[in-house]
Amino acid sequence: MDKLNKNIDPKTLSSLTCAFVGDGVYELLVREYLVKCDGRRVGELNRVKVDMVCAKAQSEAAFKVIPYLSEEELAVYKRGRNVNVNSVPKNATLRDYHTATGLEALFGYLYLCGKNQRIRELFEIIVNE
C-alpha cells in the first residue's frame, strides 16, 4: 500500500505527533506570509521567520487565538500544551514552550483533518492582532 495515500485519524495520534506536523505547517504559513508581505532578501526573511516561530512568539500567538477556538480545538490545544516534554530549548521558558507546543498540536491536528481554511483563519488572527 502506498503510504502517502494512507488515511489516518488525527484523533488517534499523540499530541506530540500532531505538534510535529503543526510545527511544519506553522513555519510554512510564516514563510508564505513574509514573502507576500515583504520584499526583503532571503537572509533577512529567515531572521524574521526565526523570530516569528520561536516558542515565545508562538506562545503569544496561542493567546491571540484561544478566544476563537471551538470546544474541540481548545481540547486539542490543551492536550498539546499539557504534554510532558523531555527538554526545553535554552532560549524558551517552560511555560512558553508548553503553550507553543499546544499551538503546534492544534495546527497539526487541523491540517491532518483537512481543515486548511480554518488554519488560515487562525493564522490571520495571529498576524492581524
Short mmCIF file of N, CA and C in Angstrom, two decimals, residues 26 51 54-65 95-96 99-100 103 126:
data_model
loop_
_atom_site.label_atom_id
_atom_site.label_comp_id
_atom_site.label_asym_id
_atom_site.label_seq_id
_atom_site.Cartn_x
_atom_site.Cartn_y
_atom_site.Cartn_z
N TYR A 26 2.96 25.56 10.61
CA TYR A 26 3.07 26.93 11.10
C TYR A 26 4.25 27.65 10.45
N ASP A 51 12.29 34.68 14.40
CA ASP A 51 11.65 35.43 15.48
C ASP A 51 10.16 35.09 15.60
N CYS A 54 9.70 31.15 17.07
CA CYS A 54 10.28 30.75 18.35
C CYS A 54 9.15 30.49 19.36
N ALA A 55 9.48 29.80 20.43
CA ALA A 55 8.47 29.41 21.42
C ALA A 55 7.76 30.63 22.01
N LYS A 56 8.49 31.69 22.30
CA LYS A 56 7.88 32.89 22.88
C LYS A 56 6.84 33.48 21.92
N ALA A 57 7.19 33.60 20.65
CA ALA A 57 6.26 34.16 19.67
C ALA A 57 5.05 33.25 19.46
N GLN A 58 5.29 31.95 19.43
CA GLN A 58 4.17 31.03 19.27
C GLN A 58 3.28 31.04 20.50
N SER A 59 3.85 31.22 21.67
CA SER A 59 3.06 31.32 22.90
C SER A 59 2.15 32.55 22.82
N GLU A 60 2.71 33.67 22.40
CA GLU A 60 1.91 34.89 22.24
C GLU A 60 0.82 34.68 21.20
N ALA A 61 1.13 33.97 20.13
CA ALA A 61 0.15 33.67 19.08
C ALA A 61 -0.99 32.82 19.62
N ALA A 62 -0.65 31.86 20.46
CA ALA A 62 -1.67 30.98 21.03
C ALA A 62 -2.70 31.80 21.82
N PHE A 63 -2.21 32.74 22.61
CA PHE A 63 -3.14 33.54 23.41
C PHE A 63 -4.03 34.42 22.55
N LYS A 64 -3.59 34.76 21.35
CA LYS A 64 -4.42 35.53 20.43
C LYS A 64 -5.58 34.70 19.90
N VAL A 65 -5.35 33.41 19.63
CA VAL A 65 -6.39 32.60 19.00
C VAL A 65 -7.29 31.85 19.99
N ARG A 95 6.88 27.56 30.36
CA ARG A 95 5.51 27.98 30.05
C ARG A 95 5.36 28.28 28.56
N ASP A 96 6.27 29.06 28.00
CA ASP A 96 6.20 29.39 26.57
C ASP A 96 6.30 28.14 25.72
N THR A 99 3.02 26.19 25.88
CA THR A 99 1.98 26.92 25.14
C THR A 99 2.21 26.80 23.63
N ALA A 100 3.47 26.93 23.21
CA ALA A 100 3.81 26.80 21.79
C ALA A 100 3.52 25.38 21.30
N LEU A 103 -0.11 25.11 20.54
CA LEU A 103 -0.45 25.75 19.27
C LEU A 103 -0.04 24.86 18.10
N ILE A 126 -3.66 35.69 14.16
CA ILE A 126 -2.33 35.85 14.75
C ILE A 126 -1.59 37.03 14.16
#
